[in-house]
XYZ file of C-alpha atoms in Angstrom:
82
model
C 0.000 0.000 0.000
C 2.798 2.444 0.796
C 4.619 1.846 -2.510
C 1.593 2.199 -4.776
C 0.789 5.451 -6.585
C -2.888 4.528 -6.686
C -5.049 3.579 -3.759
C -5.727 -0.172 -3.893
C -9.343 -1.333 -3.904
C -10.941 -2.412 -0.655
C -10.675 -6.141 0.007
C -13.805 -7.702 1.488
C -13.292 -10.748 3.671
C -16.306 -12.851 4.664
C -15.844 -14.727 7.933
C -18.454 -17.224 9.104
C -18.101 -18.888 12.459
C -18.860 -19.032 16.111
C -17.724 -16.472 18.651
C -14.330 -18.091 19.230
C -13.504 -18.311 15.520
C -14.553 -14.727 14.762
C -12.499 -13.497 17.726
C -9.433 -15.373 16.490
C -9.692 -13.944 12.975
C -10.246 -10.388 14.185
C -7.455 -10.658 16.771
C -5.032 -11.638 14.002
C -6.197 -8.645 11.940
C -5.657 -6.263 14.854
C -2.206 -7.698 15.618
C -1.063 -7.368 12.006
C -2.263 -3.793 11.572
C -1.432 -2.454 15.036
C 1.774 -0.797 13.841
C 0.399 0.447 10.499
C -0.895 3.902 9.687
C -4.668 4.471 10.032
C -5.178 4.570 6.260
C -4.550 0.804 6.160
C -7.887 0.272 7.927
C -9.743 1.408 4.813
C -8.207 -1.358 2.676
C -9.937 -4.288 4.386
C -13.609 -4.789 5.255
C -14.881 -7.787 7.173
C -18.302 -9.239 6.492
C -19.083 -11.129 9.674
C -21.506 -14.044 9.577
C -22.022 -15.124 13.193
C -23.101 -18.761 13.380
C -24.040 -21.096 16.172
C -24.348 -19.960 19.749
C -22.855 -16.555 18.981
C -24.842 -13.824 20.818
C -24.836 -11.659 17.692
C -26.286 -14.531 15.627
C -29.139 -14.916 18.081
C -29.820 -11.182 17.979
C -29.730 -10.922 14.166
C -32.016 -13.950 13.829
C -34.731 -12.172 15.827
C -35.265 -9.523 13.143
C -33.865 -11.134 9.965
C -35.931 -14.123 8.912
C -33.615 -15.021 6.021
C -30.596 -15.147 8.339
C -32.653 -17.147 10.821
C -33.699 -19.710 8.214
C -30.201 -20.013 6.760
C -27.946 -20.069 9.802
C -30.100 -20.838 12.827
C -31.742 -23.910 11.341
C -30.956 -27.013 13.464
C -29.598 -28.977 10.476
C -27.237 -26.114 9.552
C -26.068 -25.818 13.162
C -25.386 -29.564 13.277
C -23.418 -29.418 10.035
C -21.459 -26.377 11.183
C -20.601 -27.905 14.560
C -18.920 -30.840 12.830
């Protein structure tokens, strides 16, 4: 990013997982960019898909029926837990 004349496009990273997995991914992101300039934060966007017993997943499922049917379905949870 520092050697480029043009601003690179934003990279979108989708992360689906339970609370522990999402925390691990985001912790790695924070550790890698801790010593970078603030402009680096605009180069990466995370699309979080909380699954399983994640508190955010339970909250989103209360008002988003599509999310609820896709990720809170018992068969999906069973598959994901494997």
